[in-house]
């Protein structure tokens, strides 16, 4: 039997989250940067040696928008998460500070104290803005007892390189052990996480371009039972609209709303599609003021 676990990669744009997933899942690397739109889900099966024998675990790895401010989408995704890899760019101290100030507080607020592994990525580059000691300190603040659940050859923080593959497999393997060793969440806890995520979404500021696009992304996803399909359509139509996910402009957002309505028309009642389009256009227009 294979145990499925949802895990997320968190961190600022261009720290290498997508490259780490590509290296882990496909053992490949592409040396150019493309911002993640919405999110992407990949699966990797692992065989882990546990105290009671070999365990098969399928990690459902969620690679998310790396721009702060998409609170509704981030919070919605964190609900039901079993563990996380926190990624910082070793050449940029601000990416470490972003984990402390935005990503970790939001993750803990929604999902609670879940297992995490901290990755300082781009270890193949010679310049360093921080090192392993600071990664270890950050990890201990989130999961102070996590290392006790790991085999002797694994750690809760790594200097990784998606380019060379250094320590990438170990980071995900460590997270696999941690999520298997964590208590199984009960349905009441998941319901609580959903409620917290919904509250964060409703209280987020939709009057900025990022806030408006965040509201539109969440609203679109909630119209689909199949989240993976919704994310595929989001990536396709937002890219077609020419929206820069890190710095969206209201005109581009309006264009994306129209394209999303076209995609939605293939699956939903025309009256529902028209209502959705009108609501999302209001958010986009509000962000122009």
mmCIF file of C-alpha atoms in Angstrom:
data_model
loop_
_atom_site.group_PDB
_atom_site.id
_atom_site.type_symbol
_atom_site.label_atom_id
_atom_site.label_comp_id
_atom_site.label_asym_id
_atom_site.label_seq_id
_atom_site.Cartn_x
_atom_site.Cartn_y
_atom_site.Cartn_z
ATOM 1 C CA UNK A 1 0.000 0.000 0.000
ATOM 2 C CA UNK A 2 1.227 3.489 -0.881
ATOM 3 C CA UNK A 3 0.617 6.352 1.534
ATOM 4 C CA UNK A 4 -0.090 9.707 -0.122
ATOM 5 C CA UNK A 5 1.139 12.896 1.542
ATOM 6 C CA UNK A 6 0.643 16.461 0.367
ATOM 7 C CA UNK A 7 3.734 18.635 0.775
ATOM 8 C CA UNK A 8 4.467 22.198 -0.346
ATOM 9 C CA UNK A 9 7.566 24.125 -1.410
ATOM 10 C CA UNK A 10 7.611 27.651 -0.016
ATOM 11 C CA UNK A 11 9.821 30.631 -0.686
ATOM 12 C CA UNK A 12 10.276 33.774 -2.714
ATOM 13 C CA UNK A 13 10.300 33.923 -6.495
ATOM 14 C CA UNK A 14 13.488 32.729 -8.239
ATOM 15 C CA UNK A 15 14.895 30.829 -5.232
ATOM 16 C CA UNK A 16 14.719 27.658 -7.342
ATOM 17 C CA UNK A 17 11.601 25.854 -6.066
ATOM 18 C CA UNK A 18 10.485 24.699 -9.513
ATOM 19 C CA UNK A 19 14.034 23.617 -10.353
ATOM 20 C CA UNK A 20 14.229 21.582 -7.140
ATOM 21 C CA UNK A 21 10.969 19.816 -7.990
ATOM 22 C CA UNK A 22 12.155 19.152 -11.539
ATOM 23 C CA UNK A 23 15.439 17.741 -10.236
ATOM 24 C CA UNK A 24 13.677 15.585 -7.618
ATOM 25 C CA UNK A 25 10.903 14.242 -9.850
ATOM 26 C CA UNK A 26 12.602 14.084 -13.280
ATOM 27 C CA UNK A 27 16.330 14.374 -12.426
ATOM 28 C CA UNK A 28 16.590 17.311 -14.822
ATOM 29 C CA UNK A 29 17.576 20.980 -14.701
ATOM 30 C CA UNK A 30 16.784 23.967 -16.927
ATOM 31 C CA UNK A 31 18.943 27.056 -16.511
ATOM 32 C CA UNK A 32 16.313 29.740 -17.094
ATOM 33 C CA UNK A 33 13.721 31.335 -14.842
ATOM 34 C CA UNK A 34 9.976 31.266 -15.465
ATOM 35 C CA UNK A 35 7.696 32.478 -12.680
ATOM 36 C CA UNK A 36 5.229 29.882 -11.409
ATOM 37 C CA UNK A 37 1.641 30.915 -12.156
ATOM 38 C CA UNK A 38 -0.833 29.646 -9.568
ATOM 39 C CA UNK A 39 0.685 26.313 -8.690
ATOM 40 C CA UNK A 40 1.739 22.961 -10.066
ATOM 41 C CA UNK A 41 1.397 19.514 -8.513
ATOM 42 C CA UNK A 42 3.944 16.751 -9.149
ATOM 43 C CA UNK A 43 4.108 13.234 -7.732
ATOM 44 C CA UNK A 44 7.176 11.273 -6.675
ATOM 45 C CA UNK A 45 7.068 7.798 -5.129
ATOM 46 C CA UNK A 46 9.636 6.897 -2.484
ATOM 47 C CA UNK A 47 10.488 3.674 -0.675
ATOM 48 C CA UNK A 48 11.585 4.544 2.840
ATOM 49 C CA UNK A 49 13.067 2.193 5.407
ATOM 50 C CA UNK A 50 11.079 2.696 8.586
ATOM 51 C CA UNK A 51 11.424 0.946 11.987
ATOM 52 C CA UNK A 52 8.540 -1.375 11.067
ATOM 53 C CA UNK A 53 9.798 -2.132 7.540
ATOM 54 C CA UNK A 54 9.752 -0.591 4.071
ATOM 55 C CA UNK A 55 7.031 2.015 3.503
ATOM 56 C CA UNK A 56 5.912 3.298 0.116
ATOM 57 C CA UNK A 57 5.023 6.980 0.191
ATOM 58 C CA UNK A 58 3.794 9.163 -2.667
ATOM 59 C CA UNK A 59 4.741 12.778 -2.152
ATOM 60 C CA UNK A 60 2.271 15.099 -3.874
ATOM 61 C CA UNK A 61 4.564 18.106 -4.254
ATOM 62 C CA UNK A 62 2.888 21.519 -4.632
ATOM 63 C CA UNK A 63 5.040 24.247 -6.198
ATOM 64 C CA UNK A 64 3.343 27.601 -5.506
ATOM 65 C CA UNK A 65 3.480 31.233 -6.608
ATOM 66 C CA UNK A 66 6.584 32.672 -4.970
ATOM 67 C CA UNK A 67 5.285 36.218 -4.649
ATOM 68 C CA UNK A 68 4.171 37.435 -1.227
ATOM 69 C CA UNK A 69 0.630 38.790 -1.082
ATOM 70 C CA UNK A 70 -1.299 35.913 -2.650
ATOM 71 C CA UNK A 71 -2.627 35.217 0.834
ATOM 72 C CA UNK A 72 -5.915 33.630 -0.199
ATOM 73 C CA UNK A 73 -4.339 31.175 -2.625
ATOM 74 C CA UNK A 74 -1.433 30.337 -0.342
ATOM 75 C CA UNK A 75 -3.689 29.795 2.690
ATOM 76 C CA UNK A 76 -6.113 27.668 0.672
ATOM 77 C CA UNK A 77 -3.238 25.468 -0.484
ATOM 78 C CA UNK A 78 -1.727 25.111 2.990
ATOM 79 C CA UNK A 79 -4.932 23.488 4.309
ATOM 80 C CA UNK A 80 -4.379 19.730 4.408
ATOM 81 C CA UNK A 81 -0.626 19.985 3.992
ATOM 82 C CA UNK A 82 1.433 17.327 5.785
ATOM 83 C CA UNK A 83 4.836 18.973 5.467
ATOM 84 C CA UNK A 84 6.883 21.649 3.723
ATOM 85 C CA UNK A 85 10.288 22.410 2.301
ATOM 86 C CA UNK A 86 11.239 26.015 3.031
ATOM 87 C CA UNK A 87 13.530 27.258 0.259
ATOM 88 C CA UNK A 88 15.878 30.244 0.394
ATOM 89 C CA UNK A 89 18.511 31.416 -2.087
ATOM 90 C CA UNK A 90 21.945 31.243 -0.445
ATOM 91 C CA UNK A 91 23.042 34.335 -2.389
ATOM 92 C CA UNK A 92 20.113 36.518 -1.189
ATOM 93 C CA UNK A 93 19.546 37.131 2.526
ATOM 94 C CA UNK A 94 16.156 38.709 1.826
ATOM 95 C CA UNK A 95 14.824 35.284 0.783
ATOM 96 C CA UNK A 96 15.679 33.916 4.239
ATOM 97 C CA UNK A 97 14.003 36.889 5.889
ATOM 98 C CA UNK A 98 10.920 36.361 3.714
ATOM 99 C CA UNK A 99 10.558 32.833 5.101
ATOM 100 C CA UNK A 100 10.618 34.231 8.637
ATOM 101 C CA UNK A 101 8.274 37.160 8.037
ATOM 102 C CA UNK A 102 5.690 35.833 5.563
ATOM 103 C CA UNK A 103 5.816 32.161 4.624
ATOM 104 C CA UNK A 104 6.317 30.488 7.996
ATOM 105 C CA UNK A 105 3.758 32.588 9.930
ATOM 106 C CA UNK A 106 1.099 32.002 7.253
ATOM 107 C CA UNK A 107 1.858 28.270 7.047
ATOM 108 C CA UNK A 108 1.692 27.820 10.819
ATOM 109 C CA UNK A 109 -1.484 29.909 11.086
ATOM 110 C CA UNK A 110 -3.286 27.584 8.661
ATOM 111 C CA UNK A 111 -1.640 24.169 9.025
ATOM 112 C CA UNK A 112 -0.221 24.374 12.539
ATOM 113 C CA UNK A 113 3.191 22.976 13.555
ATOM 114 C CA UNK A 114 3.863 20.549 10.702
ATOM 115 C CA UNK A 115 7.196 18.939 9.731
ATOM 116 C CA UNK A 116 9.535 21.098 7.651
ATOM 117 C CA UNK A 117 12.917 20.785 5.986
ATOM 118 C CA UNK A 118 14.875 23.962 5.209
ATOM 119 C CA UNK A 119 16.839 24.156 1.955
ATOM 120 C CA UNK A 120 19.455 26.782 1.179
ATOM 121 C CA UNK A 121 19.479 26.477 -2.611
ATOM 122 C CA UNK A 122 22.083 27.399 -5.266
ATOM 123 C CA UNK A 123 24.967 25.954 -3.276
ATOM 124 C CA UNK A 124 26.852 25.578 -6.577
ATOM 125 C CA UNK A 125 27.368 29.360 -6.659
ATOM 126 C CA UNK A 126 30.452 30.750 -4.875
ATOM 127 C CA UNK A 127 28.807 33.759 -3.174
ATOM 128 C CA UNK A 128 26.970 33.233 0.131
ATOM 129 C CA UNK A 129 24.762 35.666 2.065
ATOM 130 C CA UNK A 130 24.157 33.150 4.879
ATOM 131 C CA UNK A 131 25.008 29.563 5.736
ATOM 132 C CA UNK A 132 23.958 26.244 7.218
ATOM 133 C CA UNK A 133 23.873 27.508 10.805
ATOM 134 C CA UNK A 134 21.149 30.042 10.022
ATOM 135 C CA UNK A 135 19.127 27.406 8.163
ATOM 136 C CA UNK A 136 19.335 25.128 11.187
ATOM 137 C CA UNK A 137 18.182 27.933 13.499
ATOM 138 C CA UNK A 138 15.199 28.665 11.257
ATOM 139 C CA UNK A 139 14.207 25.005 11.063
ATOM 140 C CA UNK A 140 14.412 24.534 14.827
ATOM 141 C CA UNK A 141 12.023 27.430 15.344
ATOM 142 C CA UNK A 142 9.332 25.675 13.279
ATOM 143 C CA UNK A 143 9.954 22.009 14.172
ATOM 144 C CA UNK A 144 12.229 21.882 17.225
ATOM 145 C CA UNK A 145 11.949 18.110 17.736
ATOM 146 C CA UNK A 146 11.931 17.063 14.079
ATOM 147 C CA UNK A 147 15.462 15.653 13.931
ATOM 148 C CA UNK A 148 14.563 12.940 16.445
ATOM 149 C CA UNK A 149 12.236 11.349 13.861
ATOM 150 C CA UNK A 150 14.968 11.036 11.219
ATOM 151 C CA UNK A 151 17.451 8.241 10.441
ATOM 152 C CA UNK A 152 21.026 9.038 11.418
ATOM 153 C CA UNK A 153 22.063 9.841 7.835
ATOM 154 C CA UNK A 154 19.436 12.571 7.304
ATOM 155 C CA UNK A 155 19.007 16.142 8.575
ATOM 156 C CA UNK A 156 16.310 18.810 8.731
ATOM 157 C CA UNK A 157 18.296 21.392 6.749
ATOM 158 C CA UNK A 158 20.437 21.155 3.636
ATOM 159 C CA UNK A 159 22.542 23.235 1.290
ATOM 160 C CA UNK A 160 21.086 22.166 -2.049
ATOM 161 C CA UNK A 161 21.767 22.703 -5.722
ATOM 162 C CA UNK A 162 19.052 22.002 -8.251
ATOM 163 C CA UNK A 163 21.724 22.452 -10.937
ATOM 164 C CA UNK A 164 24.069 19.699 -9.714
ATOM 165 C CA UNK A 165 21.503 17.709 -7.740
ATOM 166 C CA UNK A 166 23.481 18.045 -4.512
ATOM 167 C CA UNK A 167 21.364 17.091 -1.458
ATOM 168 C CA UNK A 168 18.061 17.433 -3.346
ATOM 169 C CA UNK A 169 17.070 13.786 -2.934
ATOM 170 C CA UNK A 170 18.132 13.854 0.724
ATOM 171 C CA UNK A 171 15.973 16.904 1.479
ATOM 172 C CA UNK A 172 12.842 15.258 0.071
ATOM 173 C CA UNK A 173 13.702 11.912 1.657
ATOM 174 C CA UNK A 174 14.033 13.612 5.039
ATOM 175 C CA UNK A 175 10.654 15.264 4.583
ATOM 176 C CA UNK A 176 9.172 11.894 3.645
ATOM 177 C CA UNK A 177 10.376 10.394 6.929
ATOM 178 C CA UNK A 178 9.101 13.383 8.887
ATOM 179 C CA UNK A 179 5.571 13.318 7.459
ATOM 180 C CA UNK A 180 5.333 9.560 7.986
ATOM 181 C CA UNK A 181 6.383 9.994 11.607
ATOM 182 C CA UNK A 182 3.920 12.820 12.301
ATOM 183 C CA UNK A 183 0.511 12.140 13.898
ATOM 184 C CA UNK A 184 -2.283 11.476 11.407
ATOM 185 C CA UNK A 185 -4.490 14.599 11.270
ATOM 186 C CA UNK A 186 -8.133 14.072 12.178
ATOM 187 C CA UNK A 187 -11.028 15.421 10.041
ATOM 188 C CA UNK A 188 -11.809 18.104 12.632
ATOM 189 C CA UNK A 189 -8.317 19.553 12.246
ATOM 190 C CA UNK A 190 -8.685 19.659 8.454
ATOM 191 C CA UNK A 191 -12.044 21.409 8.816
ATOM 192 C CA UNK A 192 -10.413 23.950 11.134
ATOM 193 C CA UNK A 193 -7.652 24.573 8.575
ATOM 194 C CA UNK A 194 -10.229 25.161 5.843
ATOM 195 C CA UNK A 195 -12.081 27.647 8.052
ATOM 196 C CA UNK A 196 -8.867 29.541 8.885
ATOM 197 C CA UNK A 197 -7.903 29.647 5.195
ATOM 198 C CA UNK A 198 -11.329 30.968 4.267
ATOM 199 C CA UNK A 199 -11.084 33.670 6.926
ATOM 200 C CA UNK A 200 -7.677 34.768 5.645
ATOM 201 C CA UNK A 201 -8.993 34.937 2.129
ATOM 202 C CA UNK A 202 -11.972 37.071 3.099
ATOM 203 C CA UNK A 203 -9.838 39.457 5.148
ATOM 204 C CA UNK A 204 -7.132 39.916 2.500
ATOM 205 C CA UNK A 205 -6.918 43.198 0.587
ATOM 206 C CA UNK A 206 -8.349 42.757 -2.924
ATOM 207 C CA UNK A 207 -7.905 46.435 -3.849
ATOM 208 C CA UNK A 208 -4.301 46.020 -5.002
ATOM 209 C CA UNK A 209 -3.391 44.295 -8.294
ATOM 210 C CA UNK A 210 -1.857 41.333 -6.436
ATOM 211 C CA UNK A 211 -4.836 41.143 -4.083
ATOM 212 C CA UNK A 212 -7.311 41.281 -6.970
ATOM 213 C CA UNK A 213 -5.500 38.560 -8.900
ATOM 214 C CA UNK A 214 -5.292 36.473 -5.719
ATOM 215 C CA UNK A 215 -9.073 36.744 -5.260
ATOM 216 C CA UNK A 216 -9.640 35.788 -8.912
ATOM 217 C CA UNK A 217 -7.335 32.763 -8.696
ATOM 218 C CA UNK A 218 -9.049 31.442 -5.555
ATOM 219 C CA UNK A 219 -12.508 32.134 -6.973
ATOM 220 C CA UNK A 220 -11.655 30.255 -10.171
ATOM 221 C CA UNK A 221 -10.217 27.243 -8.298
ATOM 222 C CA UNK A 222 -13.276 26.987 -6.065
ATOM 223 C CA UNK A 223 -15.440 26.467 -9.150
ATOM 224 C CA UNK A 224 -13.714 23.158 -9.928
ATOM 225 C CA UNK A 225 -13.767 19.827 -8.114
ATOM 226 C CA UNK A 226 -10.483 18.979 -9.853
ATOM 227 C CA UNK A 227 -7.906 21.432 -8.473
ATOM 228 C CA UNK A 228 -5.190 20.158 -10.821
ATOM 229 C CA UNK A 229 -7.343 20.963 -13.860
ATOM 230 C CA UNK A 230 -8.101 24.411 -12.450
ATOM 231 C CA UNK A 231 -4.381 25.111 -11.983
ATOM 232 C CA UNK A 232 -3.568 23.976 -15.525
ATOM 233 C CA UNK A 233 -6.228 26.324 -16.933
ATOM 234 C CA UNK A 234 -5.026 29.169 -14.713
ATOM 235 C CA UNK A 235 -1.430 28.818 -15.897
ATOM 236 C CA UNK A 236 -2.543 28.658 -19.516
ATOM 237 C CA UNK A 237 -4.912 31.633 -19.506
ATOM 238 C CA UNK A 238 -2.931 33.968 -17.242
ATOM 239 C CA UNK A 239 0.145 33.358 -19.396
ATOM 240 C CA UNK A 240 -1.939 33.974 -22.551
ATOM 241 C CA UNK A 241 -3.079 37.284 -21.051
ATOM 242 C CA UNK A 242 0.565 38.308 -20.609
ATOM 243 C CA UNK A 243 0.197 38.895 -16.858
ATOM 244 C CA UNK A 244 3.402 39.140 -14.836
ATOM 245 C CA UNK A 245 2.458 37.185 -11.716
ATOM 246 C CA UNK A 246 5.079 39.056 -9.669
ATOM 247 C CA UNK A 247 3.889 42.503 -10.767
ATOM 248 C CA UNK A 248 0.421 42.211 -12.327
ATOM 249 C CA UNK A 249 -1.189 45.210 -13.989
ATOM 250 C CA UNK A 250 -4.982 45.778 -13.908
ATOM 251 C CA UNK A 251 -5.323 45.802 -17.708
ATOM 252 C CA UNK A 252 -3.662 42.403 -17.938
ATOM 253 C CA UNK A 253 -5.841 41.126 -15.102
ATOM 254 C CA UNK A 254 -8.985 42.188 -16.998
ATOM 255 C CA UNK A 255 -7.694 40.343 -20.041
ATOM 256 C CA UNK A 256 -7.057 37.250 -17.890
ATOM 257 C CA UNK A 257 -10.610 37.430 -16.505
ATOM 258 C CA UNK A 258 -11.996 37.265 -20.047
ATOM 259 C CA UNK A 259 -9.725 34.355 -20.976
ATOM 260 C CA UNK A 260 -10.631 32.454 -17.800
ATOM 261 C CA UNK A 261 -14.314 32.916 -18.645
ATOM 262 C CA UNK A 262 -13.693 31.384 -22.068
ATOM 263 C CA UNK A 263 -12.014 28.374 -20.445
ATOM 264 C CA UNK A 264 -14.735 28.086 -17.821
ATOM 265 C CA UNK A 265 -17.465 28.095 -20.507
ATOM 266 C CA UNK A 266 -16.359 24.588 -21.515
ATOM 267 C CA UNK A 267 -17.357 23.205 -18.118
ATOM 268 C CA UNK A 268 -20.061 25.383 -16.535
ATOM 269 C CA UNK A 269 -23.502 26.841 -17.107
ATOM 270 C CA UNK A 270 -23.389 30.091 -19.185
ATOM 271 C CA UNK A 271 -25.234 32.051 -16.486
ATOM 272 C CA UNK A 272 -22.708 30.971 -13.859
ATOM 273 C CA UNK A 273 -19.832 31.894 -16.176
ATOM 274 C CA UNK A 274 -21.347 35.348 -16.775
ATOM 275 C CA UNK A 275 -21.793 35.950 -13.037
ATOM 276 C CA UNK A 276 -18.224 34.821 -12.355
ATOM 277 C CA UNK A 277 -16.854 37.120 -15.056
ATOM 278 C CA UNK A 278 -18.759 40.133 -13.732
ATOM 279 C CA UNK A 279 -17.598 39.534 -10.145
ATOM 280 C CA UNK A 280 -13.967 39.100 -11.170
ATOM 281 C CA UNK A 281 -14.064 42.171 -13.412
ATOM 282 C CA UNK A 282 -15.212 44.219 -10.411
ATOM 283 C CA UNK A 283 -12.161 43.093 -8.464
ATOM 284 C CA UNK A 284 -9.882 43.955 -11.382
ATOM 285 C CA UNK A 285 -11.480 47.346 -11.920
ATOM 286 C CA UNK A 286 -11.264 48.137 -8.205
ATOM 287 C CA UNK A 287 -7.516 47.487 -8.354
ATOM 288 C CA UNK A 288 -7.156 50.199 -11.028
ATOM 289 C CA UNK A 289 -8.162 52.982 -8.666
#
